[in-house]
mmCIF file of C-alpha atoms in Angstrom:
data_model
loop_
_atom_site.group_PDB
_atom_site.id
_atom_site.type_symbol
_atom_site.label_atom_id
_atom_site.label_comp_id
_atom_site.label_asym_id
_atom_site.label_seq_id
_atom_site.Cartn_x
_atom_site.Cartn_y
_atom_site.Cartn_z
ATOM 1 C CA UNK A 53 144.743 -22.172 170.132
ATOM 2 C CA UNK A 54 143.246 -20.561 167.050
ATOM 3 C CA UNK A 55 142.546 -23.431 164.709
ATOM 4 C CA UNK A 56 140.893 -22.909 161.353
ATOM 5 C CA UNK A 57 138.226 -25.335 160.269
ATOM 6 C CA UNK A 58 139.542 -27.360 157.400
ATOM 7 C CA UNK A 59 137.169 -28.425 154.636
ATOM 8 C CA UNK A 60 136.200 -32.050 154.701
ATOM 9 C CA UNK A 61 134.245 -34.015 152.149
ATOM 10 C CA UNK A 62 131.054 -32.501 153.538
ATOM 11 C CA UNK A 63 128.900 -30.206 151.423
ATOM 12 C CA UNK A 64 128.611 -27.867 154.422
ATOM 13 C CA UNK A 65 132.073 -26.505 153.654
ATOM 14 C CA UNK A 66 131.158 -25.386 150.145
ATOM 15 C CA UNK A 67 131.460 -21.633 150.180
ATOM 16 C CA UNK A 68 128.429 -19.578 149.317
ATOM 17 C CA UNK A 69 128.608 -17.610 146.078
ATOM 18 C CA UNK A 70 130.096 -14.184 146.648
ATOM 19 C CA UNK A 71 129.779 -12.903 143.086
ATOM 20 C CA UNK A 72 127.185 -10.163 142.679
ATOM 21 C CA UNK A 73 124.073 -10.964 140.653
ATOM 22 C CA UNK A 74 124.397 -10.158 136.959
ATOM 23 C CA UNK A 75 121.722 -9.432 134.361
ATOM 24 C CA UNK A 76 121.745 -12.027 131.589
ATOM 25 C CA UNK A 77 119.683 -12.583 128.473
ATOM 26 C CA UNK A 78 118.959 -16.221 127.649
ATOM 27 C CA UNK A 79 117.724 -17.343 124.263
ATOM 28 C CA UNK A 80 115.940 -20.694 124.307
ATOM 29 C CA UNK A 81 114.758 -22.528 121.176
ATOM 30 C CA UNK A 82 111.892 -24.874 122.010
ATOM 31 C CA UNK A 83 109.359 -27.086 120.270
ATOM 32 C CA UNK A 84 106.223 -25.071 119.580
ATOM 33 C CA UNK A 85 103.776 -27.298 121.402
ATOM 34 C CA UNK A 86 101.283 -26.906 124.263
ATOM 35 C CA UNK A 87 102.718 -26.706 127.757
ATOM 36 C CA UNK A 88 106.338 -25.938 126.834
ATOM 37 C CA UNK A 89 106.259 -22.328 128.011
ATOM 38 C CA UNK A 90 104.598 -23.382 131.274
ATOM 39 C CA UNK A 91 107.370 -25.936 131.868
ATOM 40 C CA UNK A 92 110.106 -23.355 131.252
ATOM 41 C CA UNK A 93 108.441 -20.824 133.554
ATOM 42 C CA UNK A 94 107.843 -23.556 136.134
ATOM 43 C CA UNK A 95 111.555 -24.324 136.166
ATOM 44 C CA UNK A 96 112.251 -20.721 137.188
ATOM 45 C CA UNK A 97 109.442 -20.292 139.702
ATOM 46 C CA UNK A 98 109.910 -23.729 141.257
ATOM 47 C CA UNK A 99 113.491 -22.840 142.150
ATOM 48 C CA UNK A 100 112.852 -19.266 143.204
ATOM 49 C CA UNK A 101 114.496 -17.610 140.182
ATOM 50 C CA UNK A 102 112.989 -14.358 138.961
ATOM 51 C CA UNK A 103 112.205 -13.652 135.320
ATOM 52 C CA UNK A 104 112.553 -9.931 134.671
ATOM 53 C CA UNK A 105 111.286 -10.195 131.104
ATOM 54 C CA UNK A 106 109.885 -12.945 128.897
ATOM 55 C CA UNK A 107 109.289 -12.735 125.149
ATOM 56 C CA UNK A 108 108.203 -15.700 123.047
ATOM 57 C CA UNK A 109 107.070 -16.297 119.487
ATOM 58 C CA UNK A 110 107.219 -18.936 116.802
ATOM 59 C CA UNK A 111 110.307 -18.314 114.658
ATOM 60 C CA UNK A 112 110.360 -21.340 112.344
ATOM 61 C CA UNK A 113 106.861 -22.323 111.258
ATOM 62 C CA UNK A 114 107.903 -25.349 109.174
ATOM 63 C CA UNK A 115 110.046 -26.813 111.981
ATOM 64 C CA UNK A 116 107.484 -25.869 114.673
ATOM 65 C CA UNK A 117 110.101 -24.000 116.726
ATOM 66 C CA UNK A 118 109.664 -21.010 118.997
ATOM 67 C CA UNK A 119 112.279 -18.727 120.509
ATOM 68 C CA UNK A 120 111.944 -17.636 124.119
ATOM 69 C CA UNK A 121 113.986 -14.644 125.262
ATOM 70 C CA UNK A 122 114.374 -14.545 129.034
ATOM 71 C CA UNK A 123 116.013 -11.733 130.966
ATOM 72 C CA UNK A 124 117.004 -12.769 134.488
ATOM 73 C CA UNK A 125 119.491 -11.898 137.219
ATOM 74 C CA UNK A 126 121.679 -14.215 139.210
ATOM 75 C CA UNK A 127 125.204 -15.120 140.199
ATOM 76 C CA UNK A 128 127.284 -16.944 137.580
ATOM 77 C CA UNK A 129 126.755 -20.246 139.448
ATOM 78 C CA UNK A 130 122.981 -19.781 139.553
ATOM 79 C CA UNK A 131 122.878 -18.842 135.860
ATOM 80 C CA UNK A 132 124.877 -21.954 134.946
ATOM 81 C CA UNK A 133 122.405 -24.041 136.950
ATOM 82 C CA UNK A 134 119.456 -22.400 135.159
ATOM 83 C CA UNK A 135 120.996 -23.081 131.729
ATOM 84 C CA UNK A 136 121.814 -26.694 132.618
ATOM 85 C CA UNK A 137 118.279 -27.323 133.873
ATOM 86 C CA UNK A 138 116.759 -25.704 130.785
ATOM 87 C CA UNK A 139 119.014 -27.804 128.543
ATOM 88 C CA UNK A 140 117.656 -30.994 130.172
ATOM 89 C CA UNK A 141 114.033 -30.145 129.344
ATOM 90 C CA UNK A 142 112.797 -32.481 126.597
ATOM 91 C CA UNK A 143 111.219 -29.900 124.232
ATOM 92 C CA UNK A 144 114.231 -27.545 124.541
ATOM 93 C CA UNK A 145 116.435 -27.671 121.432
ATOM 94 C CA UNK A 146 119.042 -25.064 122.365
ATOM 95 C CA UNK A 147 119.914 -22.707 125.235
ATOM 96 C CA UNK A 148 122.316 -19.800 124.703
ATOM 97 C CA UNK A 149 123.268 -17.167 127.251
ATOM 98 C CA UNK A 150 123.601 -14.259 124.827
ATOM 99 C CA UNK A 151 125.457 -12.166 127.430
ATOM 100 C CA UNK A 152 128.149 -14.828 127.965
ATOM 101 C CA UNK A 153 128.326 -15.679 124.250
ATOM 102 C CA UNK A 154 129.034 -12.029 123.368
ATOM 103 C CA UNK A 155 131.916 -11.968 125.877
ATOM 104 C CA UNK A 156 133.289 -15.264 124.513
ATOM 105 C CA UNK A 157 133.219 -13.889 120.961
ATOM 106 C CA UNK A 158 134.747 -10.594 122.070
ATOM 107 C CA UNK A 159 131.855 -8.597 120.658
ATOM 108 C CA UNK A 160 129.621 -5.892 122.078
ATOM 109 C CA UNK A 161 126.623 -6.932 124.197
ATOM 110 C CA UNK A 162 123.570 -8.295 122.372
ATOM 111 C CA UNK A 163 121.234 -5.955 120.515
ATOM 112 C CA UNK A 164 118.029 -5.580 122.505
ATOM 113 C CA UNK A 165 114.861 -3.889 121.317
ATOM 114 C CA UNK A 166 111.507 -3.516 122.981
ATOM 115 C CA UNK A 167 108.137 -2.393 121.663
ATOM 116 C CA UNK A 168 105.862 -0.338 123.897
ATOM 117 C CA UNK A 169 102.386 1.116 123.518
ATOM 118 C CA UNK A 170 101.914 4.230 125.641
ATOM 119 C CA UNK A 171 98.585 6.019 126.116
ATOM 120 C CA UNK A 172 98.672 9.713 127.025
ATOM 121 C CA UNK A 173 95.684 11.993 127.625
ATOM 122 C CA UNK A 174 95.791 15.751 127.667
ATOM 123 C CA UNK A 175 94.608 19.048 126.291
ATOM 124 C CA UNK A 176 96.182 22.220 124.968
ATOM 125 C CA UNK A 177 99.877 22.748 125.678
ATOM 126 C CA UNK A 178 100.316 19.297 127.237
ATOM 127 C CA UNK A 179 98.985 17.750 124.043
ATOM 128 C CA UNK A 180 101.449 19.708 121.911
ATOM 129 C CA UNK A 181 104.319 18.855 124.269
ATOM 130 C CA UNK A 182 103.466 15.136 124.119
ATOM 131 C CA UNK A 183 103.537 15.252 120.298
ATOM 132 C CA UNK A 184 106.827 17.184 120.274
ATOM 133 C CA UNK A 185 108.499 14.704 122.628
ATOM 134 C CA UNK A 186 107.095 11.720 120.719
ATOM 135 C CA UNK A 187 108.677 13.125 117.566
ATOM 136 C CA UNK A 188 112.024 13.522 119.348
ATOM 137 C CA UNK A 189 111.879 9.846 120.431
ATOM 138 C CA UNK A 190 110.655 8.631 117.009
ATOM 139 C CA UNK A 191 107.449 7.362 118.601
ATOM 140 C CA UNK A 192 104.584 6.826 116.162
ATOM 141 C CA UNK A 193 101.007 7.862 116.806
ATOM 142 C CA UNK A 194 98.971 4.687 116.181
ATOM 143 C CA UNK A 195 95.649 5.957 117.556
ATOM 144 C CA UNK A 196 94.373 9.383 118.507
ATOM 145 C CA UNK A 197 91.283 11.321 119.477
ATOM 146 C CA UNK A 198 90.693 14.841 120.772
ATOM 147 C CA UNK A 199 91.354 13.436 124.268
ATOM 148 C CA UNK A 200 94.259 11.000 123.853
ATOM 149 C CA UNK A 201 97.232 9.694 121.904
ATOM 150 C CA UNK A 202 98.401 6.110 121.696
ATOM 151 C CA UNK A 203 102.117 6.018 120.886
ATOM 152 C CA UNK A 204 104.158 3.084 119.603
ATOM 153 C CA UNK A 205 107.822 3.184 120.536
ATOM 154 C CA UNK A 206 110.566 0.738 119.590
ATOM 155 C CA UNK A 207 114.068 0.894 120.998
ATOM 156 C CA UNK A 208 116.409 0.036 123.818
ATOM 157 C CA UNK A 209 114.816 -0.640 127.181
ATOM 158 C CA UNK A 210 116.455 2.539 128.527
ATOM 159 C CA UNK A 211 114.880 4.610 125.726
ATOM 160 C CA UNK A 212 111.422 3.221 126.512
ATOM 161 C CA UNK A 213 111.975 3.879 130.242
ATOM 162 C CA UNK A 214 113.022 7.464 129.528
ATOM 163 C CA UNK A 215 110.038 8.129 127.243
ATOM 164 C CA UNK A 216 107.642 6.788 129.872
ATOM 165 C CA UNK A 217 109.145 8.950 132.617
ATOM 166 C CA UNK A 218 108.847 12.055 130.401
ATOM 167 C CA UNK A 219 105.221 11.276 129.491
ATOM 168 C CA UNK A 220 104.151 10.620 133.100
ATOM 169 C CA UNK A 221 103.581 14.320 134.017
ATOM 170 C CA UNK A 222 101.905 14.972 130.644
ATOM 171 C CA UNK A 223 99.006 12.573 131.292
ATOM 172 C CA UNK A 224 100.300 9.008 130.993
ATOM 173 C CA UNK A 225 97.430 6.593 131.700
ATOM 174 C CA UNK A 226 98.472 3.182 130.368
ATOM 175 C CA UNK A 227 101.561 1.250 129.286
ATOM 176 C CA UNK A 228 101.959 -2.087 127.510
ATOM 177 C CA UNK A 229 105.504 -3.394 126.948
ATOM 178 C CA UNK A 230 106.731 -6.493 125.146
ATOM 179 C CA UNK A 231 110.012 -6.962 126.977
ATOM 180 C CA UNK A 232 113.217 -7.071 124.971
ATOM 181 C CA UNK A 233 113.842 -9.250 121.964
ATOM 182 C CA UNK A 234 117.564 -9.886 121.767
ATOM 183 C CA UNK A 235 120.156 -11.163 119.321
ATOM 184 C CA UNK A 236 123.947 -11.236 119.342
ATOM 185 C CA UNK A 237 125.894 -9.106 116.893
ATOM 186 C CA UNK A 238 128.070 -10.519 114.137
ATOM 187 C CA UNK A 239 127.609 -13.157 111.445
ATOM 188 C CA UNK A 240 127.327 -16.163 113.802
ATOM 189 C CA UNK A 241 123.961 -17.694 114.527
ATOM 190 C CA UNK A 242 122.772 -18.776 117.917
#
């Protein structure tokens, strides 16, 4: 007899999530006070969630509010759990999954921009090639000597990644990246 197990009221019969992990960008408005960022990060690390990128800054000085942009990956169920847990934090004023919100509004994915500082050393032809490529990527020279350039580049994460990979053989020595700042398109606010 080939009998199938029938679900009972037990939690052991809840199926595991089969959806593949998705990359999502969360925008979280919080009170700008000591310890808030640590609590938000602790929520992720305490539950084993990875933060791929984290950007935070005060956005409304008078209201003492900061905006945290978090890029993370997870299944839809896990992401819903993350948002619900963030929403329950006392200093959190608003949590918006910009990726989901864009789909709900029927608009293109959120605009994401990252700032990177990239230090390249080199002489002769490599130096000229680094300058030529920087110009093609609209990277600005923000510091220079006879031995190095320090470029500032703003753009999509993929553009920054591409610039870094091109500069690597030309003498790349140091990178500092902000992580993406993100905002949905259209006239609606968060």
